[in-house]
């Protein structure tokens, strides 16, 4: 199984409250769902990182940098469905709409994304 993780950081000028409003907006939920459907993902999640004292303590104790603000994950049996995002007009349009929406509140230069192999 293949998993894609997108670890997103908010723009510095956006408050945590504003970030959460963008993140929880129905329009963003629909875009994430459209990606899952078009790419034939078997599962996806969209999670906010909890801002709790224990998390801060763990980061301090381990000398780690600050966490991302939100994580989006998609799961596929194989990478075949990903082609539909990049090789179709519908996929290109969808990626453009996601980029436009995310540009309002996400700092992509400070964010990261990667694929993993999982069971």
mmCIF file of N, CA and C in Angstrom:
data_model
loop_
_atom_site.group_PDB
_atom_site.id
_atom_site.type_symbol
_atom_site.label_atom_id
_atom_site.label_comp_id
_atom_site.label_asym_id
_atom_site.label_seq_id
_atom_site.Cartn_x
_atom_site.Cartn_y
_atom_site.Cartn_z
ATOM 1 N N UNK A 1 0.842 -1.166 0.000
ATOM 2 C CA UNK A 1 0.000 0.000 0.000
ATOM 3 C C UNK A 1 0.894 1.238 0.000
ATOM 4 N N UNK A 2 0.431 2.301 -0.637
ATOM 5 C CA UNK A 2 1.159 3.556 -0.710
ATOM 6 C C UNK A 2 0.398 4.623 0.070
ATOM 7 N N UNK A 3 1.135 5.400 0.832
ATOM 8 C CA UNK A 3 0.517 6.493 1.596
ATOM 9 C C UNK A 3 1.227 7.790 1.232
ATOM 10 N N UNK A 4 0.444 8.827 1.027
ATOM 11 C CA UNK A 4 0.960 10.173 0.776
ATOM 12 C C UNK A 4 0.638 11.022 1.987
ATOM 13 N N UNK A 5 1.649 11.664 2.543
ATOM 14 C CA UNK A 5 1.463 12.567 3.677
ATOM 15 C C UNK A 5 1.812 13.979 3.239
ATOM 16 N N UNK A 6 0.949 14.906 3.569
ATOM 17 C CA UNK A 6 1.166 16.315 3.287
ATOM 18 C C UNK A 6 1.114 17.027 4.623
ATOM 19 N N UNK A 7 2.268 17.470 5.111
ATOM 20 C CA UNK A 7 2.389 18.137 6.410
ATOM 21 C C UNK A 7 2.432 19.634 6.155
ATOM 22 N N UNK A 8 1.384 20.320 6.527
ATOM 23 C CA UNK A 8 1.180 21.710 6.141
ATOM 24 C C UNK A 8 1.388 22.686 7.289
ATOM 25 N N UNK A 9 2.057 23.796 6.971
ATOM 26 C CA UNK A 9 2.299 24.872 7.923
ATOM 27 C C UNK A 9 1.474 26.087 7.499
ATOM 28 N N UNK A 10 0.910 26.747 8.485
ATOM 29 C CA UNK A 10 0.124 27.943 8.188
ATOM 30 C C UNK A 10 1.053 29.097 7.842
ATOM 31 N N UNK A 11 0.518 30.051 7.095
ATOM 32 C CA UNK A 11 1.261 31.271 6.826
ATOM 33 C C UNK A 11 1.467 32.014 8.135
ATOM 34 N N UNK A 12 2.609 32.673 8.281
ATOM 35 C CA UNK A 12 2.932 33.340 9.540
ATOM 36 C C UNK A 12 1.957 34.464 9.877
ATOM 37 N N UNK A 13 1.376 35.083 8.878
ATOM 38 C CA UNK A 13 0.435 36.175 9.147
ATOM 39 C C UNK A 13 -0.982 35.697 9.456
ATOM 40 N N UNK A 14 -1.214 34.395 9.385
ATOM 41 C CA UNK A 14 -2.530 33.820 9.666
ATOM 42 C C UNK A 14 -2.560 33.342 11.117
ATOM 43 N N UNK A 15 -3.593 33.698 11.841
ATOM 44 C CA UNK A 15 -3.727 33.214 13.220
ATOM 45 C C UNK A 15 -4.104 31.733 13.212
ATOM 46 N N UNK A 16 -3.875 31.074 14.324
ATOM 47 C CA UNK A 16 -4.274 29.666 14.445
ATOM 48 C C UNK A 16 -5.779 29.515 14.259
ATOM 49 N N UNK A 17 -6.538 30.471 14.772
ATOM 50 C CA UNK A 17 -7.997 30.414 14.636
ATOM 51 C C UNK A 17 -8.411 30.545 13.174
ATOM 52 N N UNK A 18 -7.788 31.475 12.445
ATOM 53 C CA UNK A 18 -8.104 31.633 11.027
ATOM 54 C C UNK A 18 -7.696 30.397 10.230
ATOM 55 N N UNK A 19 -6.538 29.823 10.574
ATOM 56 C CA UNK A 19 -6.095 28.601 9.911
ATOM 57 C C UNK A 19 -7.148 27.509 10.077
ATOM 58 N N UNK A 20 -7.646 27.352 11.293
ATOM 59 C CA UNK A 20 -8.648 26.320 11.567
ATOM 60 C C UNK A 20 -9.950 26.578 10.809
ATOM 61 N N UNK A 21 -10.306 27.830 10.624
ATOM 62 C CA UNK A 21 -11.512 28.142 9.841
ATOM 63 C C UNK A 21 -11.338 27.718 8.390
ATOM 64 N N UNK A 22 -10.192 28.074 7.788
ATOM 65 C CA UNK A 22 -9.916 27.645 6.410
ATOM 66 C C UNK A 22 -9.903 26.120 6.334
ATOM 67 N N UNK A 23 -9.217 25.484 7.286
ATOM 68 C CA UNK A 23 -9.035 24.032 7.305
ATOM 69 C C UNK A 23 -10.370 23.296 7.398
ATOM 70 N N UNK A 24 -11.273 23.803 8.214
ATOM 71 C CA UNK A 24 -12.557 23.133 8.448
ATOM 72 C C UNK A 24 -13.658 23.576 7.503
ATOM 73 N N UNK A 25 -13.363 24.468 6.589
ATOM 74 C CA UNK A 25 -14.363 24.973 5.665
ATOM 75 C C UNK A 25 -14.858 23.851 4.741
ATOM 76 N N UNK A 26 -16.128 23.867 4.446
ATOM 77 C CA UNK A 26 -16.733 22.849 3.578
ATOM 78 C C UNK A 26 -16.076 22.821 2.196
ATOM 79 N N UNK A 27 -15.644 23.965 1.702
ATOM 80 C CA UNK A 27 -15.007 24.019 0.382
ATOM 81 C C UNK A 27 -13.697 23.228 0.376
ATOM 82 N N UNK A 28 -12.917 23.336 1.445
ATOM 83 C CA UNK A 28 -11.664 22.589 1.534
ATOM 84 C C UNK A 28 -11.943 21.101 1.674
ATOM 85 N N UNK A 29 -12.909 20.756 2.481
ATOM 86 C CA UNK A 29 -13.291 19.348 2.631
ATOM 87 C C UNK A 29 -13.691 18.748 1.290
ATOM 88 N N UNK A 30 -14.428 19.501 0.497
ATOM 89 C CA UNK A 30 -14.864 19.018 -0.822
ATOM 90 C C UNK A 30 -13.659 18.809 -1.741
ATOM 91 N N UNK A 31 -12.714 19.740 -1.733
ATOM 92 C CA UNK A 31 -11.524 19.591 -2.578
ATOM 93 C C UNK A 31 -10.729 18.343 -2.206
ATOM 94 N N UNK A 32 -10.548 18.111 -0.924
ATOM 95 C CA UNK A 32 -9.805 16.936 -0.456
ATOM 96 C C UNK A 32 -10.530 15.655 -0.870
ATOM 97 N N UNK A 33 -11.839 15.662 -0.749
ATOM 98 C CA UNK A 33 -12.643 14.514 -1.156
ATOM 99 C C UNK A 33 -12.552 14.279 -2.669
ATOM 100 N N UNK A 34 -12.554 15.351 -3.444
ATOM 101 C CA UNK A 34 -12.438 15.222 -4.903
ATOM 102 C C UNK A 34 -11.104 14.588 -5.292
ATOM 103 N N UNK A 35 -10.023 14.965 -4.607
ATOM 104 C CA UNK A 35 -8.717 14.351 -4.880
ATOM 105 C C UNK A 35 -8.794 12.852 -4.615
ATOM 106 N N UNK A 36 -9.386 12.477 -3.498
ATOM 107 C CA UNK A 36 -9.508 11.054 -3.163
ATOM 108 C C UNK A 36 -10.306 10.306 -4.218
ATOM 109 N N UNK A 37 -11.406 10.882 -4.637
ATOM 110 C CA UNK A 37 -12.252 10.217 -5.634
ATOM 111 C C UNK A 37 -11.564 10.104 -6.989
ATOM 112 N N UNK A 38 -10.985 11.206 -7.456
ATOM 113 C CA UNK A 38 -10.356 11.202 -8.774
ATOM 114 C C UNK A 38 -9.140 10.278 -8.821
ATOM 115 N N UNK A 39 -8.368 10.238 -7.750
ATOM 116 C CA UNK A 39 -7.157 9.407 -7.725
ATOM 117 C C UNK A 39 -7.434 7.978 -7.268
ATOM 118 N N UNK A 40 -8.692 7.699 -6.948
ATOM 119 C CA UNK A 40 -9.111 6.366 -6.500
ATOM 120 C C UNK A 40 -8.422 5.940 -5.197
ATOM 121 N N UNK A 41 -8.260 6.904 -4.296
ATOM 122 C CA UNK A 41 -7.702 6.602 -2.980
ATOM 123 C C UNK A 41 -8.678 5.703 -2.229
ATOM 124 N N UNK A 42 -8.159 4.757 -1.473
ATOM 125 C CA UNK A 42 -9.032 3.862 -0.721
ATOM 126 C C UNK A 42 -9.353 4.439 0.655
ATOM 127 N N UNK A 43 -8.590 5.457 1.039
ATOM 128 C CA UNK A 43 -8.814 6.097 2.328
ATOM 129 C C UNK A 43 -8.102 7.443 2.334
ATOM 130 N N UNK A 44 -8.637 8.383 3.088
ATOM 131 C CA UNK A 44 -7.929 9.645 3.298
ATOM 132 C C UNK A 44 -8.327 10.234 4.639
ATOM 133 N N UNK A 45 -7.429 11.051 5.188
ATOM 134 C CA UNK A 45 -7.705 11.746 6.441
ATOM 135 C C UNK A 45 -7.216 13.180 6.317
ATOM 136 N N UNK A 46 -7.809 14.037 7.108
ATOM 137 C CA UNK A 46 -7.418 15.453 7.174
ATOM 138 C C UNK A 46 -7.472 15.820 8.648
ATOM 139 N N UNK A 47 -6.296 16.011 9.255
ATOM 140 C CA UNK A 47 -6.212 16.198 10.697
ATOM 141 C C UNK A 47 -5.512 17.501 11.066
ATOM 142 N N UNK A 48 -6.021 18.131 12.094
ATOM 143 C CA UNK A 48 -5.362 19.283 12.696
ATOM 144 C C UNK A 48 -4.412 18.797 13.777
ATOM 145 N N UNK A 49 -3.263 19.416 13.882
ATOM 146 C CA UNK A 49 -2.312 19.074 14.936
ATOM 147 C C UNK A 49 -2.797 19.719 16.228
ATOM 148 N N UNK A 50 -2.826 18.925 17.283
ATOM 149 C CA UNK A 50 -3.252 19.448 18.582
ATOM 150 C C UNK A 50 -2.171 20.338 19.177
ATOM 151 N N UNK A 51 -2.590 21.450 19.695
ATOM 152 C CA UNK A 51 -1.664 22.369 20.365
ATOM 153 C C UNK A 51 -1.885 22.200 21.861
ATOM 154 N N UNK A 52 -1.117 21.264 22.440
ATOM 155 C CA UNK A 52 -1.273 20.940 23.859
ATOM 156 C C UNK A 52 0.078 21.018 24.547
ATOM 157 N N UNK A 53 0.064 21.234 25.854
ATOM 158 C CA UNK A 53 1.288 21.376 26.638
ATOM 159 C C UNK A 53 2.194 20.150 26.510
ATOM 160 N N UNK A 54 1.631 18.948 26.526
ATOM 161 C CA UNK A 54 2.457 17.748 26.421
ATOM 162 C C UNK A 54 3.208 17.713 25.091
ATOM 163 N N UNK A 55 2.577 18.156 24.040
ATOM 164 C CA UNK A 55 3.257 18.224 22.749
ATOM 165 C C UNK A 55 4.424 19.190 22.784
ATOM 166 N N UNK A 56 4.188 20.371 23.369
ATOM 167 C CA UNK A 56 5.259 21.359 23.504
ATOM 168 C C UNK A 56 6.407 20.802 24.337
ATOM 169 N N UNK A 57 6.067 20.104 25.401
ATOM 170 C CA UNK A 57 7.087 19.530 26.286
ATOM 171 C C UNK A 57 7.938 18.484 25.559
ATOM 172 N N UNK A 58 7.280 17.617 24.811
ATOM 173 C CA UNK A 58 8.016 16.604 24.053
ATOM 174 C C UNK A 58 8.979 17.251 23.060
ATOM 175 N N UNK A 59 8.526 18.285 22.380
ATOM 176 C CA UNK A 59 9.397 18.968 21.426
ATOM 177 C C UNK A 59 10.602 19.596 22.121
ATOM 178 N N UNK A 60 10.356 20.274 23.243
ATOM 179 C CA UNK A 60 11.447 20.905 24.002
ATOM 180 C C UNK A 60 12.433 19.855 24.507
ATOM 181 N N UNK A 61 11.918 18.802 25.127
ATOM 182 C CA UNK A 61 12.772 17.775 25.714
ATOM 183 C C UNK A 61 13.639 17.067 24.670
ATOM 184 N N UNK A 62 13.121 16.951 23.469
ATOM 185 C CA UNK A 62 13.853 16.237 22.424
ATOM 186 C C UNK A 62 14.612 17.168 21.485
ATOM 187 N N UNK A 63 14.472 18.485 21.692
ATOM 188 C CA UNK A 63 15.167 19.443 20.837
ATOM 189 C C UNK A 63 14.634 19.485 19.421
ATOM 190 N N UNK A 64 13.353 19.221 19.270
ATOM 191 C CA UNK A 64 12.745 19.176 17.943
ATOM 192 C C UNK A 64 12.162 20.537 17.563
ATOM 193 N N UNK A 65 12.013 20.737 16.254
ATOM 194 C CA UNK A 65 11.403 21.972 15.766
ATOM 195 C C UNK A 65 9.884 21.884 15.902
ATOM 196 N N UNK A 66 9.234 22.996 15.688
ATOM 197 C CA UNK A 66 7.778 23.045 15.842
ATOM 198 C C UNK A 66 7.086 22.144 14.826
ATOM 199 N N UNK A 67 5.943 21.599 15.190
ATOM 200 C CA UNK A 67 5.233 20.686 14.285
ATOM 201 C C UNK A 67 4.502 21.449 13.190
ATOM 202 N N UNK A 68 4.008 20.717 12.240
ATOM 203 C CA UNK A 68 3.155 21.326 11.232
ATOM 204 C C UNK A 68 1.802 21.653 11.883
ATOM 205 N N UNK A 69 0.944 22.312 11.136
ATOM 206 C CA UNK A 69 -0.363 22.704 11.671
ATOM 207 C C UNK A 69 -1.474 21.734 11.275
ATOM 208 N N UNK A 70 -1.282 21.049 10.171
ATOM 209 C CA UNK A 70 -2.282 20.088 9.719
ATOM 210 C C UNK A 70 -1.647 19.041 8.824
ATOM 211 N N UNK A 71 -2.282 17.872 8.762
ATOM 212 C CA UNK A 71 -1.765 16.760 7.969
ATOM 213 C C UNK A 71 -2.902 16.180 7.128
ATOM 214 N N UNK A 72 -2.619 15.986 5.857
ATOM 215 C CA UNK A 72 -3.555 15.312 4.959
ATOM 216 C C UNK A 72 -2.872 14.033 4.496
ATOM 217 N N UNK A 73 -3.600 12.918 4.553
ATOM 218 C CA UNK A 73 -3.060 11.635 4.122
ATOM 219 C C UNK A 73 -4.018 10.983 3.130
ATOM 220 N N UNK A 74 -3.432 10.371 2.117
ATOM 221 C CA UNK A 74 -4.194 9.559 1.158
ATOM 222 C C UNK A 74 -3.534 8.193 1.083
ATOM 223 N N UNK A 75 -4.340 7.156 0.900
ATOM 224 C CA UNK A 75 -3.856 5.783 0.799
ATOM 225 C C UNK A 75 -4.340 5.164 -0.510
ATOM 226 N N UNK A 76 -3.430 4.421 -1.187
ATOM 227 C CA UNK A 76 -3.767 3.709 -2.411
ATOM 228 C C UNK A 76 -3.163 2.311 -2.375
ATOM 229 N N UNK A 77 -3.797 1.398 -3.069
ATOM 230 C CA UNK A 77 -3.223 0.057 -3.240
ATOM 231 C C UNK A 77 -1.999 0.113 -4.141
ATOM 232 N N UNK A 78 -2.013 1.008 -5.145
ATOM 233 C CA UNK A 78 -0.870 1.198 -6.041
ATOM 234 C C UNK A 78 -0.860 2.653 -6.492
ATOM 235 N N UNK A 79 0.176 3.039 -7.187
ATOM 236 C CA UNK A 79 0.307 4.431 -7.628
ATOM 237 C C UNK A 79 -0.471 4.723 -8.909
ATOM 238 N N UNK A 80 -1.138 3.731 -9.464
ATOM 239 C CA UNK A 80 -1.812 3.906 -10.749
ATOM 240 C C UNK A 80 -2.833 5.043 -10.745
ATOM 241 N N UNK A 81 -3.569 5.213 -9.672
ATOM 242 C CA UNK A 81 -4.599 6.250 -9.629
ATOM 243 C C UNK A 81 -4.057 7.661 -9.607
ATOM 244 N N UNK A 82 -2.803 7.804 -9.233
ATOM 245 C CA UNK A 82 -2.210 9.145 -9.161
ATOM 246 C C UNK A 82 -2.079 9.797 -10.530
ATOM 247 N N UNK A 83 -1.952 8.980 -11.550
ATOM 248 C CA UNK A 83 -1.810 9.519 -12.897
ATOM 249 C C UNK A 83 -3.002 10.384 -13.291
ATOM 250 N N UNK A 84 -4.182 10.049 -12.806
ATOM 251 C CA UNK A 84 -5.377 10.806 -13.169
ATOM 252 C C UNK A 84 -5.316 12.243 -12.665
ATOM 253 N N UNK A 85 -4.524 12.498 -11.624
ATOM 254 C CA UNK A 85 -4.388 13.868 -11.120
ATOM 255 C C UNK A 85 -3.519 14.720 -12.029
ATOM 256 N N UNK A 86 -2.550 14.120 -12.681
ATOM 257 C CA UNK A 86 -1.597 14.882 -13.477
ATOM 258 C C UNK A 86 -1.791 14.752 -14.977
ATOM 259 N N UNK A 87 -2.497 13.737 -15.411
ATOM 260 C CA UNK A 87 -2.597 13.481 -16.843
ATOM 261 C C UNK A 87 -3.981 13.737 -17.422
ATOM 262 N N UNK A 88 -4.870 14.311 -16.635
ATOM 263 C CA UNK A 88 -6.198 14.634 -17.156
ATOM 264 C C UNK A 88 -6.495 16.115 -16.934
ATOM 265 N N UNK A 89 -7.343 16.650 -17.769
ATOM 266 C CA UNK A 89 -7.770 18.043 -17.613
ATOM 267 C C UNK A 89 -8.493 18.221 -16.290
ATOM 268 N N UNK A 90 -9.314 17.257 -15.936
ATOM 269 C CA UNK A 90 -10.053 17.315 -14.671
ATOM 270 C C UNK A 90 -9.086 17.355 -13.483
ATOM 271 N N UNK A 91 -8.040 16.546 -13.523
ATOM 272 C CA UNK A 91 -7.053 16.522 -12.456
ATOM 273 C C UNK A 91 -6.280 17.828 -12.370
ATOM 274 N N UNK A 92 -5.872 18.361 -13.508
ATOM 275 C CA UNK A 92 -5.147 19.632 -13.528
ATOM 276 C C UNK A 92 -6.011 20.765 -12.990
ATOM 277 N N UNK A 93 -7.290 20.764 -13.355
ATOM 278 C CA UNK A 93 -8.210 21.774 -12.840
ATOM 279 C C UNK A 93 -8.342 21.654 -11.322
ATOM 280 N N UNK A 94 -8.497 20.445 -10.833
ATOM 281 C CA UNK A 94 -8.635 20.210 -9.396
ATOM 282 C C UNK A 94 -7.382 20.661 -8.642
ATOM 283 N N UNK A 95 -6.204 20.311 -9.137
ATOM 284 C CA UNK A 95 -4.965 20.732 -8.485
ATOM 285 C C UNK A 95 -4.840 22.255 -8.482
ATOM 286 N N UNK A 96 -5.281 22.906 -9.538
ATOM 287 C CA UNK A 96 -5.269 24.364 -9.584
ATOM 288 C C UNK A 96 -6.203 24.973 -8.555
ATOM 289 N N UNK A 97 -7.381 24.369 -8.374
ATOM 290 C CA UNK A 97 -8.325 24.868 -7.371
ATOM 291 C C UNK A 97 -7.789 24.665 -5.956
ATOM 292 N N UNK A 98 -7.125 23.539 -5.717
ATOM 293 C CA UNK A 98 -6.521 23.301 -4.398
ATOM 294 C C UNK A 98 -5.412 24.311 -4.143
ATOM 295 N N UNK A 99 -4.539 24.526 -5.135
ATOM 296 C CA UNK A 99 -3.457 25.503 -4.969
ATOM 297 C C UNK A 99 -4.020 26.885 -4.648
ATOM 298 N N UNK A 100 -5.067 27.268 -5.355
ATOM 299 C CA UNK A 100 -5.677 28.580 -5.117
ATOM 300 C C UNK A 100 -6.236 28.673 -3.699
ATOM 301 N N UNK A 101 -6.947 27.652 -3.268
ATOM 302 C CA UNK A 101 -7.531 27.672 -1.923
ATOM 303 C C UNK A 101 -6.435 27.692 -0.863
ATOM 304 N N UNK A 102 -5.461 26.804 -0.995
ATOM 305 C CA UNK A 102 -4.408 26.696 0.013
ATOM 306 C C UNK A 102 -3.523 27.934 0.061
ATOM 307 N N UNK A 103 -3.387 28.646 -1.037
ATOM 308 C CA UNK A 103 -2.520 29.827 -1.060
ATOM 309 C C UNK A 103 -3.009 30.915 -0.107
ATOM 310 N N UNK A 104 -4.244 30.831 0.320
ATOM 311 C CA UNK A 104 -4.802 31.813 1.240
ATOM 312 C C UNK A 104 -4.294 31.623 2.667
ATOM 313 N N UNK A 105 -3.895 30.406 3.042
ATOM 314 C CA UNK A 105 -3.570 30.154 4.445
ATOM 315 C C UNK A 105 -2.403 29.210 4.699
ATOM 316 N N UNK A 106 -1.860 28.588 3.670
ATOM 317 C CA UNK A 106 -0.773 27.623 3.852
ATOM 318 C C UNK A 106 0.527 28.160 3.256
ATOM 319 N N UNK A 107 1.598 28.008 4.011
ATOM 320 C CA UNK A 107 2.930 28.372 3.566
ATOM 321 C C UNK A 107 3.570 27.105 2.990
ATOM 322 N N UNK A 108 3.469 26.935 1.673
ATOM 323 C CA UNK A 108 3.972 25.718 1.040
ATOM 324 C C UNK A 108 5.485 25.595 1.153
ATOM 325 N N UNK A 109 6.202 26.709 1.198
ATOM 326 C CA UNK A 109 7.659 26.648 1.306
ATOM 327 C C UNK A 109 8.104 26.048 2.640
ATOM 328 N N UNK A 110 7.296 26.172 3.676
ATOM 329 C CA UNK A 110 7.625 25.613 4.992
ATOM 330 C C UNK A 110 6.940 24.266 5.221
ATOM 331 N N UNK A 111 6.125 23.849 4.295
ATOM 332 C CA UNK A 111 5.394 22.577 4.391
ATOM 333 C C UNK A 111 6.197 21.493 3.678
ATOM 334 N N UNK A 112 5.760 20.259 3.845
ATOM 335 C CA UNK A 112 6.433 19.162 3.145
ATOM 336 C C UNK A 112 5.423 18.082 2.785
ATOM 337 N N UNK A 113 5.820 17.221 1.877
ATOM 338 C CA UNK A 113 4.971 16.101 1.471
ATOM 339 C C UNK A 113 5.880 14.955 1.030
ATOM 340 N N UNK A 114 5.393 13.745 1.241
ATOM 341 C CA UNK A 114 6.180 12.578 0.851
ATOM 342 C C UNK A 114 5.288 11.344 0.791
ATOM 343 N N UNK A 115 5.801 10.305 0.127
ATOM 344 C CA UNK A 115 5.130 9.025 0.010
ATOM 345 C C UNK A 115 5.821 8.021 0.928
ATOM 346 N N UNK A 116 5.036 7.098 1.473
ATOM 347 C CA UNK A 116 5.603 5.990 2.236
ATOM 348 C C UNK A 116 4.995 4.699 1.741
ATOM 349 N N UNK A 117 5.686 3.614 2.010
ATOM 350 C CA UNK A 117 5.163 2.281 1.761
ATOM 351 C C UNK A 117 4.653 1.781 3.113
ATOM 352 N N UNK A 118 3.430 1.316 3.161
ATOM 353 C CA UNK A 118 2.877 0.860 4.427
ATOM 354 C C UNK A 118 2.104 -0.438 4.224
ATOM 355 N N UNK A 119 1.816 -1.085 5.322
ATOM 356 C CA UNK A 119 1.073 -2.354 5.281
ATOM 357 C C UNK A 119 -0.404 -2.115 5.448
#
